Coordinates of C-alpha atoms and ligand atoms in Angstrom, one line a residue:
M29 CA -1.8 7.4 -2.6
T30 CA 1.6 6.7 -1.2
D31 CA 1.7 4.9 2.2
P32 CA 2.5 7.7 4.7
T33 CA 4.8 5.2 6.5
S34 CA 7.0 4.6 3.4
P35 CA 10.6 5.7 3.8
L36 CA 10.5 9.2 2.2
P37 CA 12.8 12.0 3.2
Q38 CA 11.6 13.2 6.6
Q39 CA 13.0 16.8 6.8
N40 CA 10.4 19.4 6.2
T41 CA 11.6 21.8 3.6
L42 CA 8.1 22.9 2.7
P43 CA 7.0 26.5 3.3
A44 CA 4.4 26.9 6.0
R45 CA 1.9 28.5 3.6
V46 CA 1.5 29.1 -0.1
D47 CA -1.3 30.7 -2.1
V48 CA -1.9 27.7 -4.3
L49 CA -0.9 24.1 -3.7
V50 CA -1.0 21.7 -6.7
V51 CA -1.0 18.0 -5.9
G52 CA 0.5 15.8 -8.6
V53 CA 2.9 16.5 -11.5
G54 CA 1.6 14.8 -14.6
F55 CA -0.1 16.6 -17.5
G56 CA -2.7 18.1 -15.2
G57 CA -0.4 19.5 -12.6
L58 CA 2.0 20.9 -15.2
A59 CA -0.9 22.6 -17.0
A60 CA -1.9 24.2 -13.7
L61 CA 1.6 25.4 -12.9
H62 CA 1.9 26.9 -16.3
R63 CA -1.4 28.8 -16.0
L64 CA -0.5 30.1 -12.5
R65 CA 2.9 31.3 -13.6
T66 CA 1.5 33.0 -16.7
D67 CA -1.7 34.5 -15.2
H68 CA -0.8 34.8 -11.5
P69 CA 2.8 35.6 -11.0
E70 CA 1.7 37.5 -7.8
L71 CA 0.7 34.2 -6.1
Q72 CA 3.1 31.7 -4.6
A73 CA 2.3 28.3 -6.2
L74 CA 3.9 25.1 -5.2
A75 CA 3.4 21.5 -6.5
I76 CA 3.9 18.4 -4.5
E77 CA 4.5 15.0 -6.1
R78 CA 4.5 11.7 -4.4
G79 CA 7.0 10.2 -6.9
E80 CA 10.7 10.8 -7.4
G81 CA 10.0 12.6 -10.6
A82 CA 7.3 14.0 -12.9
G83 CA 5.2 12.0 -15.2
G84 CA 2.0 10.8 -13.4
V85 CA 0.4 7.9 -15.3
W86 CA 3.4 7.8 -17.7
R87 CA 5.8 7.4 -14.8
E88 CA 3.7 4.7 -13.1
N89 CA 2.8 2.6 -16.1
D90 CA 6.2 1.3 -17.3
Y91 CA 5.2 -2.2 -18.3
P92 CA 6.7 -3.7 -21.5
G93 CA 5.1 -2.3 -24.6
A94 CA 3.6 0.7 -22.9
A95 CA 2.7 3.3 -25.5
C96 CA 0.0 5.8 -26.3
D97 CA -3.2 5.0 -28.3
V98 CA -3.9 8.6 -28.9
P99 CA -1.9 10.4 -31.7
T100 CA 1.1 12.1 -30.3
S101 CA 0.2 15.3 -32.3
L102 CA -2.4 15.8 -29.6
Y103 CA -0.3 14.5 -26.7
S104 CA 1.6 17.6 -25.7
L105 CA 0.7 20.7 -23.8
S106 CA -0.1 23.6 -26.0
F107 CA 2.5 25.8 -24.3
A108 CA 5.2 23.1 -24.8
P109 CA 4.9 21.7 -28.3
N110 CA 7.0 18.7 -29.1
P111 CA 8.2 18.4 -32.7
D112 CA 10.4 15.4 -31.8
W113 CA 8.0 12.5 -31.4
S114 CA 9.4 9.3 -33.0
H115 CA 6.0 7.9 -34.1
T116 CA 2.5 8.9 -34.7
Y117 CA 1.7 7.0 -31.5
G118 CA 4.2 7.9 -28.9
R119 CA 6.1 5.4 -26.8
R120 CA 5.8 5.6 -23.0
H121 CA 9.5 6.4 -22.5
E122 CA 9.4 9.5 -24.7
I123 CA 6.1 10.8 -23.2
H124 CA 7.7 10.3 -19.8
A125 CA 10.9 12.1 -20.9
Y126 CA 8.7 14.9 -22.4
L127 CA 6.9 15.4 -19.1
R128 CA 10.1 15.5 -17.2
S129 CA 11.5 18.1 -19.5
V130 CA 8.4 20.3 -19.1
A131 CA 8.6 19.8 -15.4
A132 CA 12.3 20.9 -15.4
D133 CA 11.1 24.4 -16.2
F134 CA 9.1 24.4 -13.0
A135 CA 11.9 22.8 -10.8
D136 CA 11.9 25.5 -8.2
Q137 CA 8.1 25.1 -7.7
I138 CA 8.0 21.3 -7.3
E139 CA 8.7 19.2 -4.2
Y140 CA 9.1 15.5 -5.2
N141 CA 8.8 12.6 -2.8
C142 CA 6.1 14.5 -1.0
A143 CA 2.7 12.8 -0.8
L144 CA -0.5 14.4 0.4
T145 CA -1.9 12.4 3.3
S146 CA -4.9 14.6 4.2
A147 CA -6.4 18.0 3.4
R148 CA -8.9 19.8 5.6
W149 CA -10.8 23.0 4.9
D150 CA -10.3 25.5 7.8
G151 CA -13.4 27.7 7.5
D152 CA -12.1 30.3 10.1
A153 CA -8.8 30.9 8.3
Q154 CA -10.4 30.3 4.9
E155 CA -7.6 28.0 3.8
W156 CA -6.7 24.4 3.4
I157 CA -4.6 22.6 5.9
V158 CA -2.7 19.9 4.0
A159 CA -0.8 17.2 5.7
T160 CA 2.0 15.6 3.7
T161 CA 4.6 12.9 4.2
R162 CA 7.0 15.8 4.8
G163 CA 5.0 18.0 7.1
E164 CA 2.1 20.4 7.1
I165 CA 1.4 23.2 4.6
R166 CA -1.4 25.7 4.4
C167 CA -2.8 27.0 1.2
R168 CA -5.6 29.3 0.0
F169 CA -6.4 27.2 -3.1
L170 CA -5.9 23.4 -3.5
V171 CA -5.5 22.0 -7.0
A172 CA -5.8 18.2 -6.9
A173 CA -4.3 16.7 -10.1
P174 CA -4.0 13.0 -9.1
G175 CA -4.7 11.6 -12.5
A176 CA -7.2 8.8 -13.1
L177 CA -5.1 5.8 -14.2
S178 CA -2.3 5.4 -11.7
E179 CA -4.0 3.6 -8.8
P180 CA -4.0 -0.1 -9.5
G181 CA -7.4 -1.9 -9.4
L182 CA -6.5 -5.3 -8.0
P183 CA -9.4 -7.8 -8.0
A184 CA -9.9 -9.8 -4.8
V185 CA -9.2 -13.2 -6.3
P186 CA -9.8 -16.0 -3.8
G187 CA -6.6 -17.9 -2.9
A188 CA -4.3 -15.0 -3.6
D189 CA -2.5 -15.6 -0.3
E190 CA -1.8 -19.3 -1.3
F191 CA -0.1 -18.6 -4.6
T192 CA 3.7 -19.2 -4.2
G193 CA 4.7 -17.5 -7.4
T194 CA 5.1 -13.9 -8.2
M195 CA 2.2 -11.5 -8.7
F196 CA 2.0 -7.8 -9.6
H197 CA -0.2 -5.3 -11.3
S198 CA 0.6 -4.0 -14.8
A199 CA 1.1 -0.5 -13.4
Q200 CA 3.6 -1.8 -10.8
W201 CA 5.7 -3.9 -13.1
D202 CA 8.4 -5.8 -11.2
H203 CA 11.4 -5.3 -13.5
S204 CA 13.6 -7.3 -11.2
H205 CA 11.5 -10.4 -12.0
D206 CA 12.9 -12.2 -15.0
L207 CA 10.1 -13.6 -17.2
R208 CA 12.4 -15.7 -19.4
G209 CA 11.2 -19.2 -19.7
R210 CA 8.5 -18.7 -17.0
R211 CA 4.9 -19.7 -17.1
V212 CA 3.2 -16.4 -17.1
A213 CA -0.5 -15.4 -16.8
I214 CA -2.0 -12.1 -17.9
V215 CA -5.4 -11.4 -16.3
G216 CA -7.4 -9.0 -18.4
T217 CA -7.8 -8.0 -22.0
G218 CA -7.9 -4.2 -21.9
A219 CA -5.6 -1.5 -23.3
S220 CA -2.7 -2.5 -21.0
A221 CA -3.0 -6.3 -21.7
I222 CA -3.0 -5.9 -25.4
Q223 CA 0.2 -3.9 -25.3
I224 CA 2.0 -6.3 -22.8
V225 CA 1.2 -9.6 -24.4
P226 CA 2.8 -9.1 -27.8
E227 CA 5.9 -7.7 -26.1
I228 CA 6.5 -10.6 -23.7
V229 CA 5.1 -13.6 -25.6
D230 CA 8.4 -14.5 -27.2
T231 CA 10.3 -14.2 -24.0
V232 CA 8.2 -16.3 -21.6
G233 CA 8.0 -20.1 -21.5
H234 CA 4.2 -20.2 -21.7
L235 CA 1.7 -17.4 -21.7
T236 CA -1.9 -17.8 -20.5
V237 CA -4.4 -15.0 -21.0
F238 CA -7.3 -15.1 -18.7
Q239 CA -10.1 -13.4 -20.7
R240 CA -13.3 -12.5 -19.0
T241 CA -14.6 -10.4 -21.8
P242 CA -13.2 -10.2 -25.3
A243 CA -12.3 -6.7 -26.6
W244 CA -13.1 -4.9 -29.8
V245 CA -9.8 -4.4 -31.6
V246 CA -9.1 -2.2 -34.6
P247 CA -5.9 -1.7 -36.5
R248 CA -3.3 0.7 -35.3
V249 CA -2.0 2.7 -38.2
D250 CA 1.4 3.9 -36.8
R251 CA 4.4 5.2 -38.6
N252 CA 7.9 6.5 -37.9
I253 CA 8.3 10.3 -37.9
G254 CA 11.6 10.6 -39.7
P255 CA 14.3 13.3 -39.1
L256 CA 13.2 15.3 -42.1
E257 CA 9.6 15.6 -40.9
R258 CA 10.7 16.4 -37.4
T259 CA 13.1 19.1 -38.6
L260 CA 10.2 20.6 -40.6
Y261 CA 8.0 20.7 -37.5
R262 CA 10.8 22.4 -35.6
R263 CA 11.5 25.0 -38.2
V264 CA 7.9 25.6 -39.3
P265 CA 5.9 25.6 -36.0
G266 CA 2.8 26.7 -38.0
L267 CA 2.9 23.5 -40.0
H268 CA 3.2 21.5 -36.7
R269 CA 0.2 23.4 -35.4
L270 CA -1.7 22.7 -38.6
V271 CA -1.1 19.0 -38.4
R272 CA -2.2 19.0 -34.8
R273 CA -5.4 20.8 -35.7
M274 CA -6.1 18.3 -38.6
V275 CA -5.7 15.4 -36.3
W276 CA -7.8 17.1 -33.6
T277 CA -10.6 17.6 -36.2
Y278 CA -10.8 14.0 -37.4
R279 CA -10.6 12.7 -33.8
E280 CA -13.5 15.0 -32.8
A281 CA -15.6 13.2 -35.4
Y282 CA -15.4 10.0 -33.3
V283 CA -17.8 11.7 -30.8
L284 CA -20.5 11.6 -33.5
M285 CA -20.1 7.8 -33.5
M286 CA -19.9 7.1 -29.8
A287 CA -22.1 9.8 -28.3
R288 CA -24.4 11.3 -31.0
N289 CA -25.2 8.8 -33.7
P290 CA -24.6 5.1 -32.8
K291 CA -25.8 4.2 -36.4
L292 CA -22.2 5.0 -37.4
L293 CA -20.8 2.3 -35.1
P294 CA -21.2 -0.6 -37.6
I295 CA -18.4 1.1 -39.7
A296 CA -16.0 0.6 -36.9
K297 CA -17.4 -2.9 -36.2
S298 CA -16.8 -4.0 -39.8
I299 CA -13.2 -2.8 -39.6
A300 CA -12.7 -4.7 -36.3
L301 CA -14.3 -7.9 -37.7
A302 CA -12.3 -7.7 -40.9
Q303 CA -9.0 -7.6 -38.9
L304 CA -10.2 -10.5 -36.7
R305 CA -11.1 -12.6 -39.8
V306 CA -7.8 -11.9 -41.5
Q307 CA -5.6 -12.5 -38.4
V308 CA -7.5 -15.4 -36.7
R309 CA -8.2 -18.4 -39.1
D310 CA -9.3 -20.8 -36.4
K311 CA -13.1 -20.4 -36.2
N312 CA -13.4 -21.6 -32.7
L313 CA -10.8 -19.1 -31.4
R314 CA -12.4 -16.4 -33.5
R315 CA -15.7 -17.0 -31.9
R316 CA -14.1 -16.7 -28.4
L317 CA -12.4 -13.5 -29.4
T318 CA -15.6 -11.9 -30.7
P319 CA -17.3 -9.5 -28.3
D320 CA -21.1 -9.6 -27.8
Y321 CA -21.5 -6.0 -26.8
T322 CA -21.6 -2.9 -29.0
I323 CA -18.3 -1.7 -30.3
G324 CA -17.2 1.4 -28.4
C325 CA -19.0 0.5 -25.2
K326 CA -15.6 -0.3 -23.7
R327 CA -12.5 1.6 -25.0
M328 CA -11.8 0.4 -28.5
L329 CA -8.3 -1.1 -28.6
L330 CA -5.8 -0.2 -31.2
T331 CA -3.3 -2.9 -32.2
N332 CA -2.2 -5.2 -35.0
K333 CA -0.2 -7.4 -32.7
W334 CA -2.7 -8.8 -30.2
F335 CA -4.4 -11.6 -32.2
P336 CA -1.1 -12.9 -33.8
A337 CA 0.5 -13.0 -30.3
L338 CA -2.5 -15.0 -28.9
Q339 CA -1.9 -17.6 -31.6
R340 CA 1.8 -18.3 -30.8
N341 CA 2.5 -21.9 -30.0
N342 CA 3.3 -21.0 -26.4
A343 CA 0.1 -19.0 -25.8
T344 CA -3.3 -20.0 -24.5
V345 CA -6.5 -18.0 -24.2
T346 CA -8.7 -19.2 -21.4
G347 CA -11.7 -17.9 -19.5
A348 CA -11.9 -15.6 -16.5
I349 CA -9.7 -16.3 -13.5
T350 CA -11.8 -17.7 -10.6
R351 CA -9.2 -18.4 -7.9
L352 CA -5.5 -18.8 -7.3
T353 CA -3.9 -21.9 -5.8
A354 CA -0.4 -22.6 -4.5
R355 CA 0.7 -23.7 -8.0
G356 CA -1.3 -21.5 -10.3
A357 CA -4.8 -20.2 -11.2
V358 CA -8.1 -21.8 -12.0
D359 CA -10.2 -20.6 -14.9
D360 CA -14.0 -20.5 -15.2
A361 CA -14.2 -24.0 -16.6
G362 CA -12.5 -25.3 -13.4
R363 CA -9.2 -26.0 -15.1
E364 CA -6.0 -25.3 -13.1
H365 CA -3.1 -23.6 -15.0
E366 CA 0.3 -24.0 -13.5
L367 CA 2.0 -20.7 -13.2
D368 CA 5.2 -18.9 -12.0
T369 CA 4.0 -15.4 -12.5
V370 CA 0.6 -13.7 -12.6
V371 CA 0.3 -10.1 -14.0
F372 CA -3.0 -8.3 -13.2
A373 CA -3.7 -6.0 -16.2
T374 CA -7.0 -5.3 -14.5
G375 CA -7.2 -1.6 -14.8
F376 CA -7.6 1.3 -12.3
T377 CA -10.1 2.8 -9.8
P378 CA -11.0 6.2 -11.3
T379 CA -14.4 6.4 -9.8
Q380 CA -13.0 5.7 -6.3
P381 CA -9.8 7.9 -6.3
P382 CA -7.9 7.4 -3.0
I383 CA -7.4 11.1 -2.7
A384 CA -11.1 11.5 -2.3
H385 CA -10.8 9.8 1.1
A386 CA -8.1 12.3 2.2
I387 CA -9.9 15.6 1.4
T388 CA -12.3 16.9 4.0
G389 CA -14.6 19.8 3.1
R390 CA -16.5 22.5 4.8
D391 CA -19.0 20.3 6.7
G392 CA -16.5 17.7 7.8
R393 CA -17.3 15.2 5.0
T394 CA -14.7 13.7 2.8
L395 CA -15.0 13.9 -1.0
A396 CA -15.5 10.2 -1.0
E397 CA -18.4 10.6 1.5
A398 CA -19.9 13.4 -0.5
W399 CA -19.7 11.3 -3.7
A400 CA -21.0 8.2 -2.1
G401 CA -19.8 5.9 -4.9
S402 CA -20.8 8.2 -7.7
P403 CA -18.5 11.2 -8.2
R404 CA -20.2 14.4 -9.3
A405 CA -18.8 17.8 -10.0
Y406 CA -19.6 21.1 -11.6
R407 CA -17.9 21.5 -14.9
G408 CA -15.7 18.5 -13.9
V409 CA -13.6 20.5 -11.5
E410 CA -15.6 22.0 -8.6
V411 CA -17.5 20.2 -5.9
H412 CA -20.2 21.7 -3.6
G413 CA -19.0 21.7 0.0
F414 CA -15.3 22.0 -1.0
P415 CA -14.4 25.7 -1.2
N416 CA -11.4 26.8 -3.2
L417 CA -10.7 23.3 -4.4
F418 CA -10.1 22.4 -8.1
F419 CA -10.1 18.7 -9.0
L420 CA -8.4 18.3 -12.3
Y421 CA -9.4 15.2 -14.4
G422 CA -12.5 15.2 -12.2
P423 CA -15.9 13.5 -12.8
N424 CA -17.1 13.3 -16.4
T425 CA -13.9 14.7 -18.0
N426 CA -12.5 11.6 -19.6
L427 CA -12.6 11.0 -23.4
G428 CA -13.0 8.0 -25.5
H429 CA -11.8 9.6 -28.7
S430 CA -9.1 12.2 -28.1
S431 CA -6.3 13.4 -25.9
I432 CA -7.0 14.1 -22.2
V433 CA -4.5 17.0 -22.5
L434 CA -7.2 18.8 -24.5
M435 CA -9.4 18.5 -21.4
L436 CA -6.8 19.3 -18.7
E437 CA -5.7 22.6 -20.1
P438 CA -9.1 24.1 -20.1
Q439 CA -9.5 22.9 -16.5
A440 CA -6.3 24.7 -15.6
Y441 CA -7.5 27.8 -17.5
Y442 CA -10.8 27.7 -15.5
M443 CA -8.9 27.5 -12.2
S444 CA -6.9 30.5 -13.2
K445 CA -10.0 32.4 -14.3
A446 CA -11.8 31.6 -11.0
I447 CA -8.9 32.9 -8.9
S448 CA -8.9 36.1 -11.0
E449 CA -12.6 36.6 -10.4
L450 CA -12.1 36.2 -6.6
A451 CA -9.2 38.6 -6.5
R452 CA -11.1 41.2 -8.6
N453 CA -14.1 41.1 -6.3
G454 CA -12.2 40.9 -3.0
H455 CA -13.5 37.6 -2.0
S456 CA -11.5 35.0 0.0
A457 CA -13.3 31.8 -0.8
F458 CA -15.8 30.5 -3.4
E459 CA -17.9 27.4 -3.7
V460 CA -20.3 26.1 -6.3
T461 CA -23.9 26.1 -5.1
E462 CA -25.6 22.7 -4.6
S463 CA -28.3 23.7 -7.1
A464 CA -25.8 24.7 -9.8
Q465 CA -24.0 21.4 -9.4
E466 CA -27.3 19.5 -9.6
R467 CA -28.4 21.4 -12.6
Y468 CA -25.1 20.7 -14.4
N469 CA -25.4 17.0 -13.8
A470 CA -29.1 16.9 -14.6
D471 CA -28.1 18.3 -18.0
L472 CA -25.2 15.9 -18.5
D473 CA -26.8 12.7 -17.4
P474 CA -29.3 12.4 -20.3
E475 CA -26.6 13.1 -22.8
L476 CA -24.6 10.2 -21.3
E477 CA -27.6 7.9 -21.4
R478 CA -27.6 8.2 -25.1
T479 CA -24.0 7.2 -25.5
V480 CA -22.7 3.7 -26.4
W481 CA -20.8 3.7 -23.1
N482 CA -24.1 3.6 -21.2
S483 CA -26.2 1.7 -23.7
G484 CA -23.8 -0.7 -25.4
G485 CA -24.4 -3.7 -23.1
C486 CA -21.0 -3.9 -21.3
S487 CA -19.5 -3.1 -18.0
S488 CA -16.5 -0.8 -17.9
W489 CA -14.6 1.5 -15.7
Y490 CA -16.7 4.3 -17.1
L491 CA -19.7 3.2 -14.9
D492 CA -19.4 3.6 -11.2
S493 CA -20.7 1.4 -8.4
T494 CA -24.2 2.9 -8.8
G495 CA -24.2 2.2 -12.5
R496 CA -24.0 5.9 -13.4
N497 CA -21.4 7.1 -16.0
S498 CA -19.4 9.4 -13.8
V499 CA -16.3 9.3 -16.0
M500 CA -16.9 10.3 -19.6
W501 CA -17.4 13.6 -21.3
P502 CA -20.1 13.0 -24.0
K503 CA -19.5 16.0 -26.2
F504 CA -16.8 17.6 -28.4
T505 CA -13.6 18.8 -26.7
S506 CA -14.4 22.2 -28.2
D507 CA -17.7 22.2 -26.2
F508 CA -15.7 21.6 -23.0
R509 CA -13.2 24.3 -23.9
R510 CA -15.9 26.9 -24.5
M511 CA -17.7 26.0 -21.2
M512 CA -14.4 26.4 -19.3
A513 CA -13.6 29.8 -20.8
S514 CA -15.9 31.6 -18.4
F515 CA -16.6 31.6 -14.7
D516 CA -20.3 32.1 -13.8
A517 CA -20.5 34.0 -10.5
A518 CA -24.2 33.3 -10.3
D519 CA -23.5 29.6 -9.7
H520 CA -21.3 30.3 -6.7
R521 CA -21.4 31.6 -3.2
F522 CA -18.5 33.7 -1.8
D523 CA -16.9 34.5 1.5
D524 CA -15.2 37.8 2.0
A525 CA -13.3 37.3 5.3
I526 CA -9.8 37.4 4.0
P527 CA -9.6 38.7 0.4
V528 CA -7.2 37.3 -2.1
A529 CA -4.8 40.2 -2.9
S530 CA -6.6 42.0 -5.7
T531 CA -4.4 42.4 -8.8
T532 CA -4.7 43.2 -12.4
A533 CA -1.7 41.1 -13.2
G534 CA -3.8 38.0 -12.5
D535 CA -6.5 38.9 -15.0
T536 CA -7.5 36.1 -17.3
T537 CA -10.2 37.8 -19.3
A538 CA -12.4 35.3 -20.9
P539 CA -11.4 34.5 -24.5
A540 CA -14.1 35.7 -26.8
T541 CA -13.4 33.4 -29.7
D542 CA -12.0 30.0 -30.4
S543 CA -8.9 31.5 -31.9
D544 CA -8.3 33.5 -28.7
T545 CA -8.9 30.4 -26.7
E546 CA -6.3 28.6 -28.7
R547 CA -3.7 30.9 -27.3
T548 CA -4.4 29.5 -23.9
V549 CA -5.8 26.1 -24.3
A550 CA -5.3 23.2 -26.7
P551 CA -5.6 22.2 -29.4
Ligands
LIG24 P1 -9.2 -1.9 -18.3 O1 -9.4 -1.4 -19.6 O2 -10.1 -1.5 -17.2 O3 -9.2 -3.5 -18.5 C1 -9.2 -4.3 -17.4 C2 -9.2 -5.8 -17.8 O4 -9.1 -6.6 -16.7 C3 -10.5 -6.1 -18.5 O5 -10.3 -7.0 -19.5 C4 -11.4 -6.7 -17.4 O6 -12.3 -7.6 -17.8 C5 -10.3 -7.4 -16.6 N1 -10.7 -7.6 -15.2 C6 -10.8 -6.6 -14.3 N2 -11.2 -7.2 -13.1 C7 -11.3 -8.5 -13.3 C8 -11.6 -9.6 -12.5 N3 -12.0 -9.5 -11.2 N4 -11.6 -10.9 -13.1 C9 -11.2 -11.0 -14.4 N5 -10.9 -10.0 -15.2 C10 -10.9 -8.8 -14.7 O7 -7.7 -1.7 -17.8 P2 -6.4 -1.3 -18.6 O8 -6.2 -2.3 -19.7 O9 -5.3 -1.1 -17.6 O10 -6.8 0.1 -19.2 C11 -7.4 1.1 -18.5 C12 -7.4 2.4 -19.2 O11 -6.1 2.9 -19.2 C13 -7.8 2.3 -20.7 O12 -9.1 2.2 -20.9 C14 -7.1 3.5 -21.2 O13 -7.9 4.6 -21.0 C15 -5.9 3.6 -20.4 N6 -4.7 3.1 -21.1 C16 -4.3 3.7 -22.1 C17 -3.3 3.3 -22.8 C18 -2.8 4.1 -24.0 O14 -2.4 3.5 -24.9 N7 -2.9 5.4 -23.9 C19 -2.6 2.1 -22.5 C20 -3.1 1.4 -21.4 C21 -4.2 1.9 -20.7 P3 -13.8 -7.2 -18.1 O15 -13.7 -6.5 -19.5 O16 -14.6 -8.5 -18.2 O17 -14.2 -6.3 -17.1

């Protein structure tokens, strides 16, 4: 969350009240704005965004080499297909440009440089009172779309205040800091680190990678999408959709490996080990780069450039960082490395989202207090005690195998559907019952227990502080889409004090079949 004291424009140009307030303009926020415009033109919807522009995680993460490790065919909103991707795996700058271009269509509904600082449910008025860096705004429905991978997770390394060099997190890259010739450390070996290291190794004087746990790395089969192919996609949208569906189908099969049948994992392991053997000839280094947990337990990393970069003459792989000193950092063998710059590629805090501390529900508890370290929701978007709140990219909606966009659009669809139900029945507020939320999680938890994320012998950001997997969705994206296509009134309690204006224009009748669903939600 943006520091409320940061120098943002102070004049309040916000309306006093809107029907729906969307917080965050990344993929999730844009999916919500689209659904609201399409299904509920009668409602006044506004989005606020803490940044100067749209893009969410793709605005924040602008480190060297930032790119997508999910095929770009799946990395666009279904209502805004993009035939112009340059590669099968999109580069960060083009994904960011794509999101900004989609957001331009909603320009009159977005307030940038406006961060939520708190939100409180007013039970008497049946609405949310939202404080922002630009003043207060009230809304009937609050749609939180903060994303999961924008808030830097900075480890508390002893001695950090002694270090006299430059330090920053990968998601807050200091572009004013020239790395040429410098002694640079990268802390971490996750998806961010493996993209950064090959990009900077030839620029820096010396690169030290502090590796606490080696990662399973598989080849990245990327290719240019030439002008002819792009023209074809533009002129024959059906072909573009067909390619998207084919890519979606084969990526769905990954779930079988990670969540259903771990016996298939050795296939991925043998591919990873083959790449390691071919690219790393030094047996000692190879041993240090070989993980001891089951492949897939942490996110499998896609790159052909990581191992070659680690073997450059000016690169060193060492153990975990234990402390910082005035001159550098000490590894777990007690050796001090002299450094000018330390980059923390140490990930994010998705199970402790800062916005959860800012949202206070019906009984005066914040979301963070209700979750007590282990986020739980109903269908990933609703939380008992928090009426009229939709939390996009909420608990157990992340994927290990496909595009998050395929999960966000059904969530936006569900939001729209719920609002329609409320309007139709003359209710003013709804809230999932405690028993429905408990039942939902009681069904989900055993499914998660069987997955490689829970049982693969690693620690990862999928597991929260209680050890529970509150991040991943363990089934197919089509299962999620089907679940989100209907709103179950029996799982909710309703308030009737101030009805939402009933309208047929806002009807989002449940799609009966997959092909109907495709009209509204990806793929
Ligand atoms: P990450 O996967 O959470 O990796 C963090 C790394 O930092 C790990 O190697 C971890 O070591 C290390 N680390 C964390 N705390 C540490 C500490 N106190 N001391 C030493 N090492 C520490 O973070 P990430 O690489 O930023 O990626 C996060 C997620 O963002 C990914 O899983 C992915 O979903 C997404 N992402 C996607 C793309 C893309 O291409 N679409 C690119 C980048 C990121 P341990 O393994 O020992 O914990």
